[in-house]
Tab-separated table of C-alpha atoms and ligand atoms in Angstrom:
chain	number	residue	atom	x	y	z
A	1	MET	CA	-20.148	-17.881	-9.940
A	2	ILE	CA	-17.718	-16.289	-7.505
A	3	LYS	CA	-18.776	-16.462	-3.861
A	4	ILE	CA	-16.918	-14.697	-1.063
A	5	VAL	CA	-17.214	-16.888	2.026
A	6	ARG	CA	-14.565	-15.132	4.126
A	7	LYS	CA	-13.713	-11.457	3.641
A	8	GLU	CA	-10.035	-12.309	4.096
A	9	GLU	CA	-10.289	-14.149	0.773
A	10	CYS	CA	-11.030	-11.141	-1.425
A	11	THR	CA	-8.449	-8.428	-2.064
A	12	GLY	CA	-10.937	-6.249	-3.989
A	13	CYS	CA	-8.761	-6.484	-7.115
A	14	HIS	CA	-11.740	-6.090	-9.533
A	15	GLY	CA	-10.534	-8.985	-11.773
A	16	CYS	CA	-13.985	-10.649	-11.730
A	17	TYR	CA	-15.685	-7.285	-12.334
A	18	ASN	CA	-13.457	-6.585	-15.365
A	19	VAL	CA	-13.820	-10.027	-16.945
A	20	CYS	CA	-17.567	-10.669	-16.640
A	21	PRO	CA	-18.933	-10.851	-20.222
A	22	LYS	CA	-22.495	-10.191	-19.026
A	23	LYS	CA	-21.560	-7.206	-16.815
A	24	CYS	CA	-23.461	-8.788	-13.958
A	25	ILE	CA	-20.795	-8.062	-11.287
A	26	ASP	CA	-20.826	-4.808	-9.346
A	27	MET	CA	-18.283	-3.763	-6.746
A	28	ASN	CA	-20.037	-2.496	-3.601
A	29	PHE	CA	-18.710	-1.158	-0.317
A	30	ASP	CA	-19.257	-3.267	2.799
A	31	GLU	CA	-19.991	-1.574	6.132
A	32	ASP	CA	-16.228	-1.206	6.866
A	33	GLY	CA	-15.536	0.673	3.611
A	34	PHE	CA	-13.992	-1.989	1.361
A	35	LEU	CA	-15.214	-3.027	-2.092
A	36	TYR	CA	-16.442	-6.599	-2.740
A	37	PRO	CA	-18.076	-8.122	-5.817
A	38	SER	CA	-21.818	-8.559	-5.786
A	39	ILE	CA	-23.372	-10.635	-8.542
A	40	ASP	CA	-26.741	-10.282	-10.201
A	41	SER	CA	-27.481	-14.007	-10.475
A	42	SER	CA	-30.445	-13.400	-12.801
A	43	LYS	CA	-27.972	-12.184	-15.469
A	44	CYS	CA	-25.168	-14.709	-14.731
A	45	VAL	CA	-24.720	-17.377	-17.424
A	46	GLY	CA	-22.363	-19.488	-15.289
A	47	CYS	CA	-19.354	-19.125	-17.631
A	48	GLY	CA	-16.978	-19.382	-14.626
A	49	LEU	CA	-14.627	-16.643	-15.882
A	50	CYS	CA	-14.900	-14.750	-12.587
A	51	GLU	CA	-13.495	-17.742	-10.725
A	52	LYS	CA	-10.885	-18.392	-13.392
A	53	VAL	CA	-9.302	-14.935	-12.957
A	54	CYS	CA	-9.467	-14.769	-9.141
A	55	PRO	CA	-5.899	-14.405	-7.780
A	56	ILE	CA	-6.946	-15.867	-4.427
A	57	ILE	CA	-8.344	-19.049	-6.012
A	58	HIS	CA	-5.398	-19.276	-8.424
A	59	THR	CA	-2.239	-18.454	-6.521
A	60	VAL	CA	1.132	-18.545	-8.275
A	61	GLU	CA	4.441	-19.560	-6.712
A	62	VAL	CA	7.265	-17.438	-8.108
A	63	GLU	CA	10.773	-18.852	-8.265
A	64	ASN	CA	13.328	-16.139	-8.885
A	65	GLU	CA	16.397	-14.555	-7.387
A	66	PRO	CA	15.618	-10.892	-6.861
A	67	ILE	CA	18.449	-8.365	-6.798
A	68	ALA	CA	18.126	-5.661	-4.133
A	69	ILE	CA	19.360	-2.147	-4.827
A	70	GLY	CA	19.447	0.953	-2.666
A	71	CYS	CA	18.976	4.037	-4.852
A	72	TYR	CA	17.553	7.461	-5.490
A	73	ASN	CA	16.716	9.712	-8.424
A	74	LYS	CA	19.390	12.341	-9.219
A	75	ASP	CA	16.579	14.829	-9.990
A	76	GLU	CA	16.102	16.422	-6.551
A	77	LYS	CA	12.754	18.052	-7.411
A	78	ILE	CA	11.145	14.751	-8.449
A	79	ARG	CA	12.753	12.983	-5.504
A	80	MET	CA	11.295	15.490	-3.024
A	81	GLU	CA	7.820	15.126	-4.578
A	82	SER	CA	8.028	11.307	-4.292
A	83	SER	CA	7.590	9.173	-1.182
A	84	SER	CA	10.927	7.375	-1.302
A	85	GLY	CA	13.712	7.841	-3.853
A	86	GLY	CA	11.541	8.880	-6.836
A	87	ILE	CA	12.205	5.712	-8.838
A	88	PHE	CA	8.576	5.306	-9.965
A	89	THR	CA	8.819	8.513	-12.037
A	90	LEU	CA	12.003	7.367	-13.800
A	91	ILE	CA	10.434	4.056	-14.874
A	92	SER	CA	7.265	5.861	-15.990
A	93	GLU	CA	9.190	8.440	-18.043
A	94	LEU	CA	10.971	5.622	-19.848
A	95	VAL	CA	7.661	3.973	-20.764
A	96	ILE	CA	6.013	7.224	-21.876
A	97	GLN	CA	9.037	8.226	-23.974
A	98	SER	CA	8.624	4.971	-25.912
A	99	GLY	CA	4.966	5.821	-26.671
A	100	GLY	CA	3.590	3.816	-23.759
A	101	VAL	CA	0.907	4.266	-21.106
A	102	VAL	CA	1.312	4.341	-17.302
A	103	PHE	CA	-1.333	3.155	-14.821
A	104	GLY	CA	-1.138	4.277	-11.185
A	105	ALA	CA	-3.082	5.537	-8.168
A	106	GLU	CA	-4.386	9.126	-8.140
A	107	PHE	CA	-6.766	11.250	-6.057
A	108	ASP	CA	-10.217	11.911	-7.526
A	109	LYS	CA	-11.887	15.291	-7.005
A	110	ASN	CA	-13.044	14.258	-3.513
A	111	TYR	CA	-9.556	13.029	-2.553
A	112	ASN	CA	-10.551	9.382	-2.664
A	113	VAL	CA	-8.038	7.120	-4.411
A	114	ARG	CA	-8.533	5.343	-7.730
A	115	HIS	CA	-6.447	3.868	-10.528
A	116	SER	CA	-6.218	5.656	-13.859
A	117	TYR	CA	-3.711	6.074	-16.694
A	118	VAL	CA	-1.630	8.818	-18.321
A	119	ASP	CA	0.465	8.903	-21.474
A	120	ASN	CA	2.361	12.160	-21.021
A	121	ILE	CA	5.117	13.099	-18.620
A	122	GLN	CA	3.384	16.315	-17.395
A	123	ASP	CA	0.511	14.269	-15.901
A	124	LEU	CA	2.725	11.822	-14.002
A	125	HIS	CA	2.617	14.033	-10.892
A	126	LYS	CA	-0.911	12.657	-10.215
A	127	PHE	CA	0.549	9.261	-9.363
A	128	ARG	CA	3.570	10.484	-7.433
A	129	GLY	CA	3.472	9.885	-3.684
A	130	SER	CA	1.991	7.069	-1.582
A	131	LYS	CA	-1.715	7.382	-0.830
A	132	TYR	CA	-2.641	5.460	2.287
A	133	VAL	CA	-6.123	4.333	1.197
A	134	GLN	CA	-7.095	1.336	-0.956
A	135	SER	CA	-7.110	2.434	-4.584
A	136	THR	CA	-10.198	1.481	-6.636
A	137	ILE	CA	-9.192	-0.384	-9.822
A	138	GLY	CA	-12.456	0.268	-11.734
A	139	ASN	CA	-12.065	-0.665	-15.425
A	140	SER	CA	-8.261	-0.418	-15.364
A	141	TYR	CA	-7.540	-4.108	-16.123
A	142	TYR	CA	-9.810	-3.940	-19.165
A	143	ASN	CA	-8.065	-0.745	-20.321
A	144	VAL	CA	-4.605	-2.282	-19.795
A	145	LYS	CA	-5.595	-5.177	-22.066
A	146	GLN	CA	-6.849	-2.816	-24.795
A	147	PHE	CA	-3.516	-0.934	-24.842
A	148	LEU	CA	-1.505	-4.173	-24.794
A	149	GLU	CA	-3.495	-5.586	-27.713
A	150	GLN	CA	-2.828	-2.345	-29.648
A	151	GLY	CA	0.883	-3.074	-29.168
A	152	ARG	CA	1.535	-0.158	-26.810
A	153	LYS	CA	3.918	-0.562	-23.912
A	154	VAL	CA	2.095	-0.482	-20.548
A	155	LEU	CA	3.502	0.135	-17.074
A	156	PHE	CA	1.061	-0.963	-14.368
A	157	SER	CA	1.942	0.246	-10.882
A	158	GLY	CA	0.058	-0.978	-7.818
A	159	THR	CA	-0.013	-3.120	-4.708
A	160	PRO	CA	1.198	-6.739	-5.091
A	161	CYS	CA	-2.407	-8.026	-4.885
A	162	GLN	CA	-3.410	-5.649	-7.702
A	163	ILE	CA	-0.537	-7.016	-9.826
A	164	ALA	CA	-1.673	-10.611	-9.132
A	165	GLY	CA	-5.243	-9.595	-10.075
A	166	LEU	CA	-4.060	-8.060	-13.358
A	167	LYS	CA	-1.926	-11.079	-14.277
A	168	ARG	CA	-4.780	-13.556	-13.624
A	169	TYR	CA	-7.188	-11.308	-15.561
A	170	LEU	CA	-4.866	-11.176	-18.605
A	171	GLN	CA	-4.356	-14.974	-18.537
A	172	LYS	CA	-1.234	-14.710	-20.711
A	173	ASP	CA	2.144	-12.987	-20.744
A	174	TYR	CA	2.636	-9.837	-22.815
A	175	ASP	CA	6.140	-8.672	-23.789
A	176	ASN	CA	4.913	-5.067	-23.768
A	177	LEU	CA	3.674	-5.164	-20.125
A	178	ILE	CA	5.827	-3.995	-17.201
A	179	CYS	CA	4.477	-4.589	-13.712
A	180	GLN	CA	5.819	-2.565	-10.795
A	181	ASP	CA	4.544	-3.224	-7.288
A	182	ILE	CA	5.283	-1.633	-3.940
A	183	VAL	CA	6.174	-3.120	-0.618
A	184	CYS	CA	2.786	-2.599	1.004
A	185	HIS	CA	2.035	-2.400	4.711
A	186	GLY	CA	-1.680	-2.904	3.945
A	187	VAL	CA	-4.490	-0.774	2.542
A	188	PRO	CA	-6.766	1.353	4.755
A	189	SER	CA	-10.532	1.690	4.362
A	190	THR	CA	-12.133	4.293	2.087
A	191	TYR	CA	-14.898	4.966	4.670
A	192	VAL	CA	-12.387	5.603	7.458
A	193	TRP	CA	-10.441	7.987	5.177
A	194	GLU	CA	-13.684	9.791	4.246
A	195	HIS	CA	-14.551	10.077	7.920
A	196	TYR	CA	-11.070	11.385	8.787
A	197	LYS	CA	-11.205	13.970	5.972
A	198	LYS	CA	-14.491	15.356	7.338
A	199	PHE	CA	-13.077	15.468	10.851
A	200	ILE	CA	-9.901	17.321	9.877
A	201	ALA	CA	-11.605	19.631	7.344
A	202	ASN	CA	-14.201	20.736	9.898
A	203	GLY	CA	-16.396	22.363	7.222
A	204	ARG	CA	-13.557	23.510	4.890
A	205	ARG	CA	-13.026	22.127	1.369
A	206	ILE	CA	-9.861	20.090	0.847
A	207	SER	CA	-7.666	21.360	-1.988
A	208	GLY	CA	-4.615	19.104	-1.602
A	209	VAL	CA	-3.345	16.063	0.305
A	210	LYS	CA	0.198	14.800	0.750
A	211	PHE	CA	0.549	11.682	2.861
A	212	ARG	CA	4.332	11.854	2.672
A	213	ASP	CA	5.403	15.485	2.801
A	214	LYS	CA	9.198	15.446	3.204
A	215	SER	CA	9.772	19.022	4.343
A	216	THR	CA	10.131	17.649	7.902
A	217	GLY	CA	12.479	14.909	6.626
A	218	TRP	CA	11.882	11.580	4.836
A	219	LYS	CA	12.090	9.549	8.052
A	220	THR	CA	9.871	11.969	9.969
A	221	TYR	CA	7.495	12.634	7.069
A	222	SER	CA	4.301	14.629	7.610
A	223	LEU	CA	0.700	14.270	6.536
A	224	GLN	CA	-0.193	17.603	4.932
A	225	ILE	CA	-3.712	18.712	3.977
A	226	ALA	CA	-4.479	22.041	2.294
A	227	PHE	CA	-7.894	23.750	2.303
A	228	ASP	CA	-9.433	26.128	-0.212
A	229	ASP	CA	-9.634	28.992	2.333
A	230	GLY	CA	-5.815	29.054	2.292
A	231	SER	CA	-5.404	27.286	5.632
A	232	SER	CA	-3.620	23.960	6.029
A	233	TYR	CA	-2.984	21.094	8.422
A	234	LYS	CA	0.393	19.434	8.873
A	235	ASP	CA	1.589	16.913	11.413
A	236	ILE	CA	4.501	14.490	11.668
A	237	GLY	CA	3.364	11.012	10.529
A	238	ASN	CA	3.871	9.243	13.808
A	239	GLU	CA	2.006	11.989	15.679
A	240	ASN	CA	-0.972	12.106	13.305
A	241	SER	CA	-3.952	10.021	14.401
A	242	TYR	CA	-4.833	8.705	10.881
A	243	ILE	CA	-1.257	7.458	10.323
A	244	LYS	CA	-1.084	6.082	13.873
A	245	GLY	CA	-4.258	4.041	13.295
A	246	PHE	CA	-2.956	2.891	9.880
A	247	VAL	CA	0.401	1.634	11.125
A	248	ARG	CA	-1.284	-0.084	14.088
A	249	ASP	CA	-3.549	-1.937	11.626
A	250	PHE	CA	-6.883	-0.693	13.055
A	251	TYR	CA	-8.544	-0.279	9.634
A	252	LEU	CA	-6.788	-2.378	7.010
A	253	ARG	CA	-8.668	-4.549	4.516
A	254	PRO	CA	-9.288	-8.001	6.087
A	255	SER	CA	-7.251	-9.695	3.307
A	256	CYS	CA	-4.186	-7.657	4.384
A	257	TYR	CA	-4.048	-9.695	7.598
A	258	GLU	CA	-3.628	-12.856	5.484
A	259	CYS	CA	-1.686	-11.277	2.617
A	260	LYS	CA	-0.240	-13.921	0.296
A	261	TYR	CA	1.859	-11.446	-1.672
A	262	LYS	CA	4.284	-10.261	0.961
A	263	THR	CA	7.256	-12.298	-0.110
A	264	LEU	CA	10.676	-11.727	-1.600
A	265	HIS	CA	9.572	-13.713	-4.683
A	266	ARG	CA	7.150	-11.491	-6.506
A	267	GLU	CA	5.143	-11.541	-9.738
A	268	SER	CA	6.088	-7.968	-10.646
A	269	ASP	CA	9.172	-7.004	-12.687
A	270	ILE	CA	10.257	-4.357	-10.181
A	271	THR	CA	9.290	-3.736	-6.554
A	272	LEU	CA	9.645	-0.318	-4.908
A	273	ALA	CA	10.014	0.278	-1.181
A	274	ASP	CA	11.380	2.749	1.334
A	275	PHE	CA	14.880	1.772	2.428
A	276	TRP	CA	14.004	1.813	6.140
A	277	GLY	CA	16.995	1.089	8.367
A	278	ILE	CA	19.349	2.647	5.832
A	279	GLU	CA	21.370	4.453	8.510
A	280	ALA	CA	22.466	1.045	9.856
A	281	ASN	CA	22.811	-0.627	6.442
A	282	GLU	CA	24.096	1.880	3.902
A	283	PRO	CA	24.670	5.265	5.617
A	284	GLU	CA	26.386	6.725	2.522
A	285	LEU	CA	23.036	6.528	0.664
A	286	ASP	CA	21.213	8.351	3.451
A	287	ASP	CA	20.651	12.112	3.422
A	288	ASN	CA	17.106	11.914	4.878
A	289	ARG	CA	15.612	13.080	1.560
A	290	GLY	CA	14.334	9.622	0.562
A	291	THR	CA	16.108	6.464	-0.536
A	292	SER	CA	14.362	3.583	-2.268
A	293	LEU	CA	14.989	-0.087	-1.819
A	294	ILE	CA	14.125	-1.786	-5.096
A	295	PHE	CA	13.941	-5.461	-6.056
A	296	ILE	CA	14.689	-6.437	-9.625
A	297	ASN	CA	12.524	-9.504	-10.063
A	298	SER	CA	12.749	-10.467	-13.754
A	299	GLU	CA	14.730	-10.067	-16.986
A	300	SER	CA	12.407	-7.243	-17.976
A	301	GLY	CA	13.126	-5.599	-14.599
A	302	LYS	CA	16.858	-5.907	-15.285
A	303	SER	CA	16.573	-4.174	-18.632
A	304	ILE	CA	14.544	-1.299	-17.080
A	305	PHE	CA	17.224	-0.906	-14.438
A	306	GLU	CA	19.951	-0.764	-17.132
A	307	ASP	CA	17.982	2.065	-18.806
A	308	ILE	CA	17.423	4.163	-15.661
A	309	LYS	CA	20.756	3.628	-13.933
A	310	LYS	CA	22.448	6.679	-15.483
A	311	ASN	CA	19.839	8.817	-13.693
A	312	ILE	CA	20.206	7.363	-10.221
A	313	ILE	CA	22.702	7.043	-7.388
A	314	PHE	CA	22.698	3.350	-6.469
A	315	LYS	CA	24.337	0.426	-4.719
A	316	ILE	CA	23.555	-3.296	-4.937
A	317	VAL	CA	22.825	-4.554	-1.420
A	318	ASP	CA	22.205	-7.788	0.469
A	319	ILE	CA	18.466	-8.432	0.301
A	320	GLU	CA	18.103	-10.196	3.668
A	321	LYS	CA	19.921	-7.401	5.508
A	322	ALA	CA	18.067	-4.705	3.562
A	323	VAL	CA	14.577	-5.920	4.515
A	324	ALA	CA	15.430	-6.457	8.180
A	325	PHE	CA	13.793	-3.102	9.045
A	326	ASN	CA	10.914	-3.509	6.581
A	327	PRO	CA	8.713	-6.443	7.702
A	328	SER	CA	6.000	-5.503	5.159
A	329	ALA	CA	8.347	-6.832	2.479
A	330	PHE	CA	7.909	-10.404	3.620
A	331	LYS	CA	5.194	-10.778	6.249
A	332	GLY	CA	1.504	-9.872	6.503
A	333	ALA	CA	0.045	-7.242	8.830
A	334	LEU	CA	-0.946	-8.532	12.255
A	335	TYR	CA	-4.661	-8.512	13.025
A	336	ASN	CA	-5.212	-5.915	15.736
A	337	LYS	CA	-7.744	-7.110	18.318
A	338	LYS	CA	-8.845	-3.484	18.729
A	339	ARG	CA	-10.052	-3.346	15.108
A	340	SER	CA	-13.671	-4.214	15.942
A	341	ASN	CA	-13.642	-1.780	18.854
A	342	PHE	CA	-12.369	0.939	16.502
A	343	TYR	CA	-15.112	0.212	13.964
A	344	LYS	CA	-17.831	0.207	16.663
A	345	LYS	CA	-16.788	3.652	17.874
A	346	TYR	CA	-15.178	5.655	15.083
A	347	GLU	CA	-18.351	7.415	13.978
A	348	LYS	CA	-19.352	8.243	17.546
A	349	ILE	CA	-16.123	9.443	19.178
A	350	GLU	CA	-13.818	12.206	17.919
A	351	PHE	CA	-11.128	10.568	15.716
A	352	ASP	CA	-8.025	11.792	17.600
A	353	LEU	CA	-9.538	10.907	20.973
A	354	LEU	CA	-10.496	7.392	19.884
A	355	ILE	CA	-7.106	6.553	18.334
A	356	ASN	CA	-5.221	7.884	21.355
A	357	LYS	CA	-7.552	6.000	23.721
A	358	LEU	CA	-7.056	2.708	21.827
A	359	ILE	CA	-3.283	3.172	21.776
A	360	ARG	CA	-3.197	4.060	25.472
A	361	GLU	CA	-5.286	0.969	26.255
A	362	SER	CA	-2.834	-1.187	24.275
A	363	PHE	CA	0.026	0.309	26.275
A	364	LYS	CA	-1.879	-0.194	29.551
A	365	ASN	CA	-2.646	-3.839	28.649
A	366	LYS	CA	1.006	-4.420	27.754
A	367	MET	CA	2.071	-3.023	31.137
A	368	ILE	CA	-0.537	-5.136	32.966
A	369	SER	CA	0.569	-8.351	31.238
A	370	TYR	CA	4.225	-7.386	31.860
A	371	PHE	CA	3.567	-7.028	35.575
A	372	ILE	CA	1.509	-10.258	35.695
A	373	ASN	CA	4.387	-12.085	33.982
A	374	GLU	CA	6.924	-10.492	36.316
A	375	LYS	CA	4.763	-11.533	39.304
A	376	LEU	CA	4.632	-15.103	37.981
A	377	VAL	CA	8.404	-15.195	37.530
A	378	ILE	CA	8.976	-13.880	41.073
A	379	LYS	CA	6.409	-16.386	42.463
A	380	ARG	CA	8.117	-19.261	40.628
A	381	GLN	CA	11.539	-18.192	41.867
A	382	LEU	CA	10.265	-17.829	45.442
A	383	SER	CA	8.613	-21.259	45.399
A	384	LYS	CA	11.878	-22.739	44.052
A	385	ILE	CA	13.767	-21.211	47.004
A	386	ILE	CA	11.104	-22.224	49.560
A	387	PHE	CA	10.638	-25.815	48.366
A	388	LYS	CA	14.269	-26.537	47.543
B	401	FAD	C1	-0.714	1.740	1.040
B	401	FAD	C2	0.793	1.755	0.928
B	401	FAD	C3	1.563	1.108	1.891
B	401	FAD	C4	2.970	1.093	1.779
B	401	FAD	N1	3.687	0.432	2.744
B	401	FAD	C5	5.047	0.393	2.632
B	401	FAD	C6	5.831	-0.308	3.612
B	401	FAD	O1	5.306	-0.865	4.589
B	401	FAD	N2	7.192	-0.344	3.435
B	401	FAD	C7	7.778	0.280	2.368
B	401	FAD	O2	9.000	0.201	2.248
B	401	FAD	N3	7.065	0.932	1.440
B	401	FAD	C8	5.708	1.017	1.542
B	401	FAD	N4	4.978	1.681	0.577
B	401	FAD	C9	5.658	2.141	-0.666
B	401	FAD	C10	6.498	3.402	-0.568
B	401	FAD	O3	5.940	4.302	0.351
B	401	FAD	C11	6.662	4.114	-1.916
B	401	FAD	O4	5.431	4.362	-2.508
B	401	FAD	C12	7.423	3.366	-2.918
B	401	FAD	O5	8.645	3.048	-2.326
B	401	FAD	C13	7.576	4.163	-4.230
B	401	FAD	O6	8.252	5.330	-4.006
B	401	FAD	P1	8.890	6.279	-5.133
B	401	FAD	O7	9.575	7.373	-4.416
B	401	FAD	O8	9.688	5.477	-6.131
B	401	FAD	O9	7.704	6.828	-5.977
B	401	FAD	P2	6.367	7.571	-5.641
B	401	FAD	O10	6.183	8.650	-6.628
B	401	FAD	O11	6.238	7.920	-4.241
B	401	FAD	O12	5.403	6.378	-6.032
B	401	FAD	C14	4.096	6.374	-5.961
B	401	FAD	C15	3.695	5.054	-6.574
B	401	FAD	O13	2.874	4.380	-5.648
B	401	FAD	C16	1.629	4.102	-6.268
B	401	FAD	N5	0.597	4.245	-5.242
B	401	FAD	C17	0.372	5.313	-4.445
B	401	FAD	N6	-0.667	5.069	-3.652
B	401	FAD	C18	-1.133	3.849	-3.970
B	401	FAD	C19	-2.221	3.062	-3.511
B	401	FAD	N7	-3.057	3.490	-2.554
B	401	FAD	N8	-2.407	1.853	-4.073
B	401	FAD	C20	-1.593	1.395	-5.058
B	401	FAD	N9	-0.536	2.101	-5.526
B	401	FAD	C21	-0.316	3.310	-4.981
B	401	FAD	C22	1.472	5.149	-7.379
B	401	FAD	O14	0.630	4.661	-8.379
B	401	FAD	C23	2.900	5.281	-7.841
B	401	FAD	O15	3.173	4.248	-8.709
B	401	FAD	C24	3.596	1.744	0.685
B	401	FAD	C25	2.817	2.423	-0.254
B	401	FAD	C26	1.432	2.441	-0.145
B	401	FAD	C27	0.608	3.158	-1.197
């Protein structure tokens, strides 16, 4: 029977939940707003399948030589609706045109994020765009397996830990499965997102959310929220308190701080990322409308790339140089010591005020330690002069 001893050792992938033959595993939110398995031991028959499919217990070392490519979709409309260069939509269209099914992250009616599937191009818009909240997998792994067994092509798109969860759940390779992951900074808490939505809505009903609205530019993207009374909220990402707290790691899932999947050697066939630092690396691919950095990780990834390349502008690039401005590609998020302070206060203090206070404190502490260090250096230099 699976037992979570440390929260860092569960990514919330739902593999155990999907595989349990007795349906005795539920996924429940902890107090911080992340899902963990809880087992009804009276129904458990001790088959051990839940442990067998756990991607944290069974880690896989990948040996491959990924190819890095800077690119973007030639279709400007799709590109502008997407977070980076709109490559996800091109891969999905390919799969759907061959009679396949695409799994990705969508908003539910309350603007929480969950995985689901579509098999027509018109519905793909639901998955377009990054959603900065952990997506709930639900029964998706089970559904993927059903489609694969029917012989249908399946594209599964998700975070690298969700891909690892799916692969361990399936327990064998399928020629008709394509896995596409993202370079992932980390996944924020559902409870914090729910709290933020209430704060920003202030009694109004939300009718649309875009985490990466590009009308202010790809590099200076905005968080945009529409309300059913016709009003809307829009702020540049690095000025919005939810995004500021996300990028400073105040409310990521504990496993994100020990992420085992941030590596250049990945289990997916294709990895999608923003090509941050493009102006220094490949300025000719930069028009501030969104450029993707993609890794081709497998033979299957190569053949997808061959099929989509007529629809993209692209250039093969040096992988080490390309990820220099994108640490999430290869190293885990740093645990922020202010995380517990944030969680203690976020339901009591107004969201914007709390985030700004925590950031100011970090800045103040940095300045204090800078001056202490400077003082120590001066003291050491003085004592050297005096006691010479
Ligand atoms: C939580 C999160 C953190 C990220 N951090 C980074 C980063 O640090 N550096 C970087 O370069 N890129 C990061 N990305 C990825 C990047 O922003 C783009 O999503 C990616 O490059 C694909 O862009 P696109 O234009 O091809 O397609 P888009 O249409 O923008 O692609 C959207 C794809 O992302 C998937 N997706 C959206 N939200 C989620 C979610 N919550 N969980 C799982 N899958 C989701 C959708 O299913 C779809 O497949 C992050 C994405 C997310 C969701």
